[in-house]
Amino acid sequence: MIYRILALRLRWYGEATAQLLLRRWQAVLLLVGVLGGSLLVESSHWVLVLLNDQHGMVWRLGVIGLWQGCWFLWVLMQLDQLRGGRFRDFTQSLPLSPQHWRTIDLLVLLVSDTPLFLPFVSAAFVLGGRQELSWDALTGGLLIVFLLSAQLACQLAVLRGSIRALISLVFVDGWVAYALGLDDPMRSGTLAMAAVAGLWALVSPLPALPRAVALPRPVQEIWLLLTRHLFSRLPPLTRLSLGILYRQHRSSMLGKLFNCLLILVTAEGLMSIWRYDGRSLPMALIAAGLVALSASGLFRHLKMAHDDALPFTAALPMPRRWALLGDTLAVLSFGLPFVLAMACTLWDHAGLSALRTAGFVASFALLVLLLHLPQWLSNRNAVMGSSLIATLWTFGVASIL
């Protein structure tokens, strides 16, 4: 029965994501055909870079967290298809043990994660070709085992809806990030224990932290009081747009948060490598354009919500573009913190004047307002139109600033 259910789950996933799978493998084959052998070296960089002694513990912990966040979002984007959709409601009534369900979920994840395995397979080939038999090769192999097992355990927790259990992974990630800075053979021994713990997490569910670990009740009450006081002073249309985004589309918000964090970390890293010279401002403008593109996708969720409410709102005496201001402010509230972080870096480290820094932030706000148009005019060509507007705007602002 287990093999039959597994076959049906895989068939459901394949039919539900047929077009996505086709585009996914077309992208992989295109990259392999264009880059060829250099793809092995390039794609393995973000795995093998953890073995570099030049980076600190916090940096290594951030890279491990980015890997787990990437795999977390990979499942979150196709959660219903991986769970089995309507077929899952039927199979839950079958007399199978939790371990059998965990095995089926793991095998389905292994099929869906095939493009994500490419950097780790490449890292294993590069590591074996360079190091042969040595402590570095053993450490690298144990690191790959830990990363893969921890990321799969993270995905299993998402499938089962036990998001609180992911907090326990933070302690193991910190342990591994610290162990990577030790000397051999202590580093290999510590990573061996971490790899065993990661493999154990595939067999047994991650332990969830008790609710007593949460914030104390007075702190929660103060936080709720502050948020209610803040939201009560906002215009009603802005509160409506914020409620649509932050309450009804949390998974999409998490995905875009991860993308914007990745853009911010990459831009800050490149600016620090360049020692904040004249290339920092163009790099920040490009990063701000990418953040605006990522945040502008939220306009689509807002438009769909407004379209669903059109039979009611059409009877109200409201202007045609009544939701424009509220939607723009809601999207700005999401993307503005990332741009403000880059603006502070430019002002503090790159020596950018206050006027040019304000112009940098204002250009981002105006770009978000412009990116509202493609999402409302044409859903089919919204990506192309948004990309074209962001490119031309970034080039124009870079020539002015």
GROMACS .gro file of C-alpha atoms in nm:
model
  401
    1MET     CA    1   0.000   0.000   0.000
    2ILE     CA    2   0.287   0.237   0.079
    3TYR     CA    3   0.432   0.210  -0.271
    4ARG     CA    4   0.088   0.262  -0.425
    5ILE     CA    5   0.030   0.579  -0.220
    6LEU     CA    6   0.378   0.702  -0.308
    7ALA     CA    7   0.310   0.647  -0.679
    8LEU     CA    8  -0.021   0.834  -0.655
    9ARG     CA    9   0.139   1.121  -0.461
   10LEU     CA   10   0.414   1.154  -0.722
   11ARG     CA   11   0.155   1.142  -1.000
   12TRP     CA   12  -0.046   1.415  -0.828
   13TYR     CA   13   0.264   1.629  -0.788
   14GLY     CA   14   0.369   1.573  -1.150
   15GLU     CA   15   0.029   1.663  -1.294
   16ALA     CA   16  -0.019   1.963  -1.062
   17THR     CA   17   0.321   2.110  -1.147
   18ALA     CA   18   0.371   1.986  -1.504
   19GLN     CA   19   0.441   2.329  -1.653
   20LEU     CA   20   0.657   2.430  -1.355
   21LEU     CA   21   0.862   2.111  -1.384
   22LEU     CA   22   0.908   2.169  -1.756
   23ARG     CA   23   1.033   2.525  -1.706
   24ARG     CA   24   1.252   2.413  -1.416
   25TRP     CA   25   1.433   2.146  -1.615
   26GLN     CA   26   1.458   2.368  -1.921
   27ALA     CA   27   1.644   2.622  -1.704
   28VAL     CA   28   1.876   2.353  -1.566
   29LEU     CA   29   1.954   2.212  -1.912
   30LEU     CA   30   2.011   2.564  -2.046
   31LEU     CA   31   2.258   2.642  -1.768
   32VAL     CA   32   2.441   2.314  -1.818
   33GLY     CA   33   2.456   2.363  -2.194
   34VAL     CA   34   2.578   2.722  -2.175
   35LEU     CA   35   2.817   2.702  -1.882
   36GLY     CA   36   2.925   2.342  -1.923
   37GLY     CA   37   3.203   2.227  -1.692
   38SER     CA   38   3.242   2.565  -1.526
   39LEU     CA   39   2.895   2.516  -1.376
   40LEU     CA   40   3.044   2.257  -1.139
   41VAL     CA   41   3.291   2.505  -0.996
   42GLU     CA   42   3.057   2.804  -0.987
   43SER     CA   43   2.757   2.630  -0.832
   44SER     CA   44   2.969   2.464  -0.564
   45HIS     CA   45   3.109   2.795  -0.441
   46TRP     CA   46   2.836   2.870  -0.186
   47VAL     CA   47   2.881   2.524  -0.031
   48LEU     CA   48   3.259   2.509  -0.021
   49VAL     CA   49   3.290   2.872   0.092
   50LEU     CA   50   3.182   2.754   0.438
   51LEU     CA   51   3.519   2.577   0.467
   52ASN     CA   52   3.705   2.906   0.424
   53ASP     CA   53   3.877   3.014   0.747
   54GLN     CA   54   3.868   3.383   0.654
   55HIS     CA   55   3.500   3.421   0.744
   56GLY     CA   56   3.366   3.446   1.098
   57MET     CA   57   3.102   3.245   1.279
   58VAL     CA   58   2.822   3.497   1.215
   59TRP     CA   59   2.893   3.495   0.841
   60ARG     CA   60   2.891   3.115   0.827
   61LEU     CA   61   2.569   3.104   1.028
   62GLY     CA   62   2.413   3.345   0.779
   63VAL     CA   63   2.510   3.127   0.481
   64ILE     CA   64   2.368   2.815   0.647
   65GLY     CA   65   2.049   3.006   0.727
   66LEU     CA   66   2.021   3.125   0.367
   67TRP     CA   67   2.048   2.768   0.239
   68GLN     CA   68   1.777   2.648   0.477
   69GLY     CA   69   1.561   2.950   0.393
   70CYS     CA   70   1.593   2.871   0.022
   71TRP     CA   71   1.480   2.511   0.070
   72PHE     CA   72   1.207   2.629   0.308
   73LEU     CA   73   1.065   2.864   0.045
   74TRP     CA   74   1.096   2.596  -0.224
   75VAL     CA   75   0.844   2.387  -0.030
   76LEU     CA   76   0.630   2.684   0.068
   77MET     CA   77   0.579   2.783  -0.298
   78GLN     CA   78   0.436   2.441  -0.386
   79LEU     CA   79   0.300   2.331  -0.051
   80ASP     CA   80  -0.043   2.210  -0.167
   81GLN     CA   81   0.105   2.012  -0.458
   82LEU     CA   82   0.362   1.840  -0.235
   83ARG     CA   83   0.108   1.753   0.031
   84GLY     CA   84  -0.117   1.588  -0.224
   85GLY     CA   85  -0.403   1.835  -0.244
   86ARG     CA   86  -0.745   1.669  -0.231
   87PHE     CA   87  -0.579   1.327  -0.247
   88ARG     CA   88  -0.423   1.398   0.095
   89ASP     CA   89  -0.765   1.434   0.257
   90PHE     CA   90  -0.847   1.079   0.149
   91THR     CA   91  -0.516   0.920   0.245
   92GLN     CA   92  -0.527   1.060   0.599
   93SER     CA   93  -0.800   0.807   0.678
   94LEU     CA   94  -0.580   0.509   0.587
   95PRO     CA   95  -0.426   0.301   0.872
   96LEU     CA   96  -0.060   0.396   0.819
   97SER     CA   97   0.189   0.488   1.090
   98PRO     CA   98   0.345   0.838   1.114
   99GLN     CA   99   0.678   0.686   1.012
  100HIS     CA  100   0.528   0.560   0.686
  101TRP     CA  101   0.386   0.906   0.612
  102ARG     CA  102   0.725   1.059   0.690
  103THR     CA  103   0.896   0.818   0.449
  104ILE     CA  104   0.648   0.901   0.171
  105ASP     CA  105   0.690   1.275   0.230
  106LEU     CA  106   1.067   1.242   0.219
  107LEU     CA  107   1.063   1.053  -0.111
  108VAL     CA  108   0.829   1.310  -0.267
  109LEU     CA  109   1.061   1.588  -0.147
  110LEU     CA  110   1.363   1.413  -0.300
  111VAL     CA  111   1.189   1.421  -0.637
  112SER     CA  112   1.080   1.784  -0.609
  113ASP     CA  113   1.422   1.904  -0.486
  114THR     CA  114   1.627   1.765  -0.775
  115PRO     CA  115   1.739   2.109  -0.907
  116LEU     CA  116   1.845   2.211  -0.556
  117PHE     CA  117   2.083   1.916  -0.533
  118LEU     CA  118   2.301   2.051  -0.815
  119PRO     CA  119   2.530   2.273  -0.599
  120PHE     CA  120   2.585   1.993  -0.348
  121VAL     CA  121   2.661   1.729  -0.611
  122SER     CA  122   2.898   1.976  -0.776
  123ALA     CA  123   3.062   2.048  -0.440
  124ALA     CA  124   3.113   1.675  -0.381
  125PHE     CA  125   3.281   1.633  -0.724
  126VAL     CA  126   3.499   1.942  -0.681
  127LEU     CA  127   3.594   1.845  -0.327
  128GLY     CA  128   3.684   1.492  -0.427
  129GLY     CA  129   3.890   1.608  -0.725
  130ARG     CA  130   4.087   1.868  -0.531
  131GLN     CA  131   4.142   1.721  -0.187
  132GLU     CA  132   4.139   1.342  -0.244
  133LEU     CA  133   4.188   1.174   0.097
  134SER     CA  134   4.248   1.443   0.361
  135TRP     CA  135   4.091   1.611   0.660
  136ASP     CA  136   3.950   1.881   0.434
  137ALA     CA  137   3.776   1.624   0.216
  138LEU     CA  138   3.629   1.452   0.523
  139THR     CA  139   3.514   1.785   0.670
  140GLY     CA  140   3.359   1.888   0.339
  141GLY     CA  141   3.176   1.557   0.303
  142LEU     CA  142   3.035   1.579   0.656
  143LEU     CA  143   2.929   1.939   0.591
  144ILE     CA  144   2.741   1.837   0.276
  145VAL     CA  145   2.566   1.555   0.464
  146PHE     CA  146   2.463   1.792   0.742
  147LEU     CA  147   2.336   2.063   0.507
  148LEU     CA  148   2.130   1.823   0.298
  149SER     CA  149   1.981   1.641   0.597
  150ALA     CA  150   1.905   1.965   0.786
  151GLN     CA  151   1.741   2.122   0.481
  152LEU     CA  152   1.527   1.814   0.418
  153ALA     CA  153   1.430   1.806   0.786
  154CYS     CA  154   1.331   2.171   0.755
  155GLN     CA  155   1.110   2.088   0.457
  156LEU     CA  156   0.950   1.795   0.639
  157ALA     CA  157   0.863   2.026   0.928
  158VAL     CA  158   0.698   2.267   0.683
  159LEU     CA  159   0.495   1.986   0.524
  160ARG     CA  160   0.370   1.878   0.865
  161GLY     CA  161   0.292   2.234   0.970
  162SER     CA  162   0.528   2.230   1.271
  163ILE     CA  163   0.694   2.564   1.202
  164ARG     CA  164   0.786   2.610   1.570
  165ALA     CA  165   1.013   2.307   1.544
  166LEU     CA  166   1.239   2.498   1.306
  167ILE     CA  167   1.363   2.710   1.597
  168SER     CA  168   1.555   2.407   1.725
  169LEU     CA  169   1.754   2.407   1.399
  170VAL     CA  170   1.899   2.747   1.489
  171PHE     CA  171   2.093   2.597   1.780
  172VAL     CA  172   2.236   2.321   1.561
  173ASP     CA  173   2.326   2.573   1.290
  174GLY     CA  174   2.512   2.784   1.546
  175TRP     CA  175   2.696   2.476   1.667
  176VAL     CA  176   2.803   2.388   1.312
  177ALA     CA  177   2.903   2.749   1.234
  178TYR     CA  178   3.125   2.748   1.543
  179ALA     CA  179   3.269   2.404   1.466
  180LEU     CA  180   3.376   2.513   1.117
  181GLY     CA  181   3.621   2.757   1.277
  182LEU     CA  182   3.800   2.483   1.478
  183ASP     CA  183   4.112   2.292   1.377
  184ASP     CA  184   4.117   1.933   1.253
  185PRO     CA  185   4.050   1.671   1.378
  186MET     CA  186   3.822   1.852   1.628
  187ARG     CA  187   3.631   2.014   1.342
  188SER     CA  188   3.566   1.683   1.168
  189GLY     CA  189   3.457   1.516   1.492
  190THR     CA  190   3.212   1.794   1.575
  191LEU     CA  191   3.071   1.794   1.221
  192ALA     CA  192   3.030   1.416   1.238
  193MET     CA  193   2.802   1.458   1.541
  194ALA     CA  194   2.610   1.731   1.359
  195ALA     CA  195   2.570   1.509   1.051
  196VAL     CA  196   2.437   1.227   1.269
  197ALA     CA  197   2.192   1.470   1.430
  198GLY     CA  198   2.077   1.585   1.086
  199LEU     CA  199   2.021   1.228   0.968
  200TRP     CA  200   1.833   1.154   1.289
  201ALA     CA  201   1.606   1.452   1.217
  202LEU     CA  202   1.502   1.281   0.892
  203VAL     CA  203   1.382   0.977   1.084
  204SER     CA  204   1.230   1.149   1.386
  205PRO     CA  205   1.043   1.482   1.388
  206LEU     CA  206   1.225   1.789   1.511
  207PRO     CA  207   1.149   1.869   1.875
  208ALA     CA  208   0.933   2.179   1.905
  209LEU     CA  209   1.025   2.431   2.170
  210PRO     CA  210   0.765   2.466   2.447
  211ARG     CA  211   0.541   2.768   2.440
  212ALA     CA  212   0.701   2.882   2.763
  213VAL     CA  213   1.001   2.988   2.557
  214ALA     CA  214   0.787   3.255   2.390
  215LEU     CA  215   0.793   3.617   2.498
  216PRO     CA  216   0.657   3.692   2.846
  217ARG     CA  217   0.293   3.794   2.862
  218PRO     CA  218   0.361   4.158   2.966
  219VAL     CA  219   0.592   4.199   2.667
  220GLN     CA  220   0.325   4.055   2.435
  221GLU     CA  221   0.061   4.289   2.580
  222ILE     CA  222   0.287   4.592   2.534
  223TRP     CA  223   0.361   4.486   2.176
  224LEU     CA  224  -0.009   4.444   2.097
  225LEU     CA  225  -0.085   4.781   2.254
  226LEU     CA  226   0.182   4.956   2.047
  227THR     CA  227   0.076   4.792   1.719
  228ARG     CA  228  -0.292   4.869   1.778
  229HIS     CA  229  -0.208   5.229   1.867
  230LEU     CA  230   0.002   5.262   1.552
  231PHE     CA  231  -0.252   5.103   1.321
  232SER     CA  232  -0.537   5.307   1.463
  233ARG     CA  233  -0.366   5.624   1.341
  234LEU     CA  234  -0.327   5.496   0.984
  235PRO     CA  235  -0.584   5.580   0.715
  236PRO     CA  236  -0.852   5.311   0.671
  237LEU     CA  237  -0.746   5.228   0.314
  238THR     CA  238  -0.386   5.177   0.423
  239ARG     CA  239  -0.497   4.948   0.705
  240LEU     CA  240  -0.706   4.751   0.454
  241SER     CA  241  -0.410   4.698   0.221
  242LEU     CA  242  -0.177   4.603   0.509
  243GLY     CA  243  -0.433   4.354   0.636
  244ILE     CA  244  -0.465   4.193   0.292
  245LEU     CA  245  -0.088   4.148   0.263
  246TYR     CA  246   0.022   4.059   0.614
  247ARG     CA  247  -0.274   3.839   0.707
  248GLN     CA  248  -0.390   3.668   0.387
  249HIS     CA  249  -0.060   3.626   0.199
  250ARG     CA  250   0.196   3.540   0.464
  251SER     CA  251   0.371   3.272   0.256
  252SER     CA  252   0.423   3.516  -0.031
  253MET     CA  253   0.548   3.778   0.213
  254LEU     CA  254   0.799   3.530   0.356
  255GLY     CA  255   0.923   3.444   0.008
  256LYS     CA  256   0.972   3.806  -0.088
  257LEU     CA  257   1.131   3.880   0.249
  258PHE     CA  258   1.391   3.611   0.181
  259ASN     CA  259   1.455   3.746  -0.171
  260CYS     CA  260   1.501   4.102  -0.045
  261LEU     CA  261   1.729   3.987   0.236
  262LEU     CA  262   1.940   3.800  -0.018
  263ILE     CA  263   1.962   4.110  -0.237
  264LEU     CA  264   2.055   4.326   0.063
  265VAL     CA  265   2.324   4.086   0.187
  266THR     CA  266   2.473   4.053  -0.162
  267ALA     CA  267   2.480   4.430  -0.217
  268GLU     CA  268   2.630   4.500   0.125
  269GLY     CA  269   2.892   4.230   0.071
  270LEU     CA  270   2.998   4.364  -0.267
  271MET     CA  271   3.018   4.720  -0.134
  272SER     CA  272   3.238   4.604   0.154
  273ILE     CA  273   3.465   4.413  -0.086
  274TRP     CA  274   3.497   4.727  -0.299
  275ARG     CA  275   3.572   4.925   0.021
  276TYR     CA  276   3.278   5.155  -0.053
  277ASP     CA  277   3.436   5.325  -0.353
  278GLY     CA  278   3.256   5.488  -0.648
  279ARG     CA  279   3.093   5.159  -0.747
  280SER     CA  280   2.885   5.146  -0.427
  281LEU     CA  281   2.611   5.387  -0.539
  282PRO     CA  282   2.544   5.211  -0.874
  283MET     CA  283   2.541   4.877  -0.689
  284ALA     CA  284   2.292   5.015  -0.435
  285LEU     CA  285   2.072   5.152  -0.715
  286ILE     CA  286   2.066   4.814  -0.888
  287ALA     CA  287   1.984   4.642  -0.557
  288ALA     CA  288   1.708   4.896  -0.487
  289GLY     CA  289   1.563   4.825  -0.834
  290LEU     CA  290   1.562   4.451  -0.761
  291VAL     CA  291   1.395   4.509  -0.424
  292ALA     CA  292   1.132   4.724  -0.596
  293LEU     CA  293   1.071   4.451  -0.855
  294SER     CA  294   1.030   4.188  -0.584
  295ALA     CA  295   0.799   4.408  -0.376
  296SER     CA  296   0.591   4.512  -0.677
  297GLY     CA  297   0.463   4.156  -0.707
  298LEU     CA  298   0.252   4.230  -0.399
  299PHE     CA  299   0.037   4.462  -0.611
  300ARG     CA  300  -0.103   4.152  -0.781
  301HIS     CA  301  -0.237   4.013  -0.451
  302LEU     CA  302  -0.393   4.348  -0.371
  303LYS     CA  303  -0.552   4.371  -0.717
  304MET     CA  304  -0.700   4.022  -0.685
  305ALA     CA  305  -0.847   4.110  -0.345
  306HIS     CA  306  -0.996   4.433  -0.483
  307ASP     CA  307  -1.141   4.245  -0.782
  308ASP     CA  308  -1.309   3.994  -0.549
  309ALA     CA  309  -1.462   4.280  -0.349
  310LEU     CA  310  -1.570   4.472  -0.661
  311PRO     CA  311  -1.940   4.375  -0.640
  312PHE     CA  312  -1.953   4.547  -0.301
  313THR     CA  313  -1.715   4.842  -0.354
  314ALA     CA  314  -1.871   4.931  -0.690
  315ALA     CA  315  -2.188   5.037  -0.509
  316LEU     CA  316  -1.999   5.279  -0.284
  317PRO     CA  317  -1.939   5.646  -0.375
  318MET     CA  318  -1.563   5.608  -0.411
  319PRO     CA  319  -1.323   5.733  -0.680
  320ARG     CA  320  -1.194   5.495  -0.945
  321ARG     CA  321  -0.839   5.470  -0.809
  322TRP     CA  322  -0.943   5.467  -0.444
  323ALA     CA  323  -0.700   5.187  -0.353
  324LEU     CA  324  -0.389   5.335  -0.519
  325LEU     CA  325  -0.256   5.528  -0.219
  326GLY     CA  326  -0.320   5.252   0.034
  327ASP     CA  327  -0.168   4.983  -0.186
  328THR     CA  328   0.142   5.189  -0.258
  329LEU     CA  329   0.198   5.269   0.110
  330ALA     CA  330   0.154   4.900   0.202
  331VAL     CA  331   0.409   4.785  -0.056
  332LEU     CA  332   0.646   5.066   0.047
  333SER     CA  333   0.623   4.953   0.409
  334PHE     CA  334   0.760   4.617   0.297
  335GLY     CA  335   1.048   4.729   0.075
  336LEU     CA  336   1.153   5.054   0.240
  337PRO     CA  337   1.347   4.899   0.536
  338PHE     CA  338   1.587   4.724   0.295
  339VAL     CA  339   1.649   5.044   0.101
  340LEU     CA  340   1.695   5.244   0.421
  341ALA     CA  341   1.961   4.994   0.532
  342MET     CA  342   2.151   5.049   0.205
  343ALA     CA  343   2.103   5.426   0.236
  344CYS     CA  344   2.255   5.424   0.586
  345THR     CA  345   2.550   5.226   0.453
  346LEU     CA  346   2.605   5.473   0.169
  347TRP     CA  347   2.579   5.771   0.404
  348ASP     CA  348   2.799   5.624   0.680
  349HIS     CA  349   3.066   5.428   0.490
  350ALA     CA  350   3.063   5.560   0.132
  351GLY     CA  351   3.050   5.926   0.236
  352LEU     CA  352   2.736   6.002   0.034
  353SER     CA  353   2.584   6.342   0.107
  354ALA     CA  354   2.251   6.372   0.285
  355LEU     CA  355   2.086   6.520  -0.026
  356ARG     CA  356   2.198   6.237  -0.254
  357THR     CA  357   2.100   5.979   0.009
  358ALA     CA  358   1.752   6.132   0.027
  359GLY     CA  359   1.735   6.127  -0.352
  360PHE     CA  360   1.829   5.757  -0.348
  361VAL     CA  361   1.541   5.677  -0.110
  362ALA     CA  362   1.297   5.901  -0.300
  363SER     CA  363   1.386   5.734  -0.631
  364PHE     CA  364   1.295   5.397  -0.480
  365ALA     CA  365   0.958   5.528  -0.361
  366LEU     CA  366   0.879   5.672  -0.705
  367LEU     CA  367   0.985   5.347  -0.873
  368VAL     CA  368   0.745   5.147  -0.655
  369LEU     CA  369   0.468   5.387  -0.755
  370LEU     CA  370   0.553   5.339  -1.126
  371LEU     CA  371   0.564   4.962  -1.092
  372HIS     CA  372   0.200   4.976  -0.987
  373LEU     CA  373   0.098   5.035  -1.349
  374PRO     CA  374   0.210   4.706  -1.517
  375GLN     CA  375   0.042   4.499  -1.246
  376TRP     CA  376  -0.291   4.674  -1.303
  377LEU     CA  377  -0.283   4.707  -1.682
  378SER     CA  378  -0.177   4.359  -1.794
  379ASN     CA  379  -0.124   4.046  -1.587
  380ARG     CA  380   0.026   3.860  -1.882
  381ASN     CA  381   0.300   4.115  -1.954
  382ALA     CA  382   0.344   4.248  -1.601
  383VAL     CA  383   0.686   4.088  -1.549
  384MET     CA  384   0.828   4.218  -1.874
  385GLY     CA  385   0.682   4.566  -1.826
  386SER     CA  386   0.801   4.589  -1.465
  387SER     CA  387   1.152   4.476  -1.558
  388LEU     CA  388   1.171   4.730  -1.842
  389ILE     CA  389   1.050   5.016  -1.620
  390ALA     CA  390   1.290   4.922  -1.337
  391THR     CA  391   1.586   4.900  -1.577
  392LEU     CA  392   1.521   5.234  -1.745
  393TRP     CA  393   1.447   5.405  -1.414
  394THR     CA  394   1.764   5.270  -1.249
  395PHE     CA  395   1.976   5.378  -1.545
  396GLY     CA  396   1.819   5.725  -1.543
  397VAL     CA  397   1.862   5.778  -1.170
  398ALA     CA  398   2.224   5.654  -1.185
  399SER     CA  399   2.301   5.913  -1.455
  400ILE     CA  400   2.146   6.190  -1.241
  401LEU     CA  401   2.290   6.099  -0.900
   0.00000   0.00000   0.00000
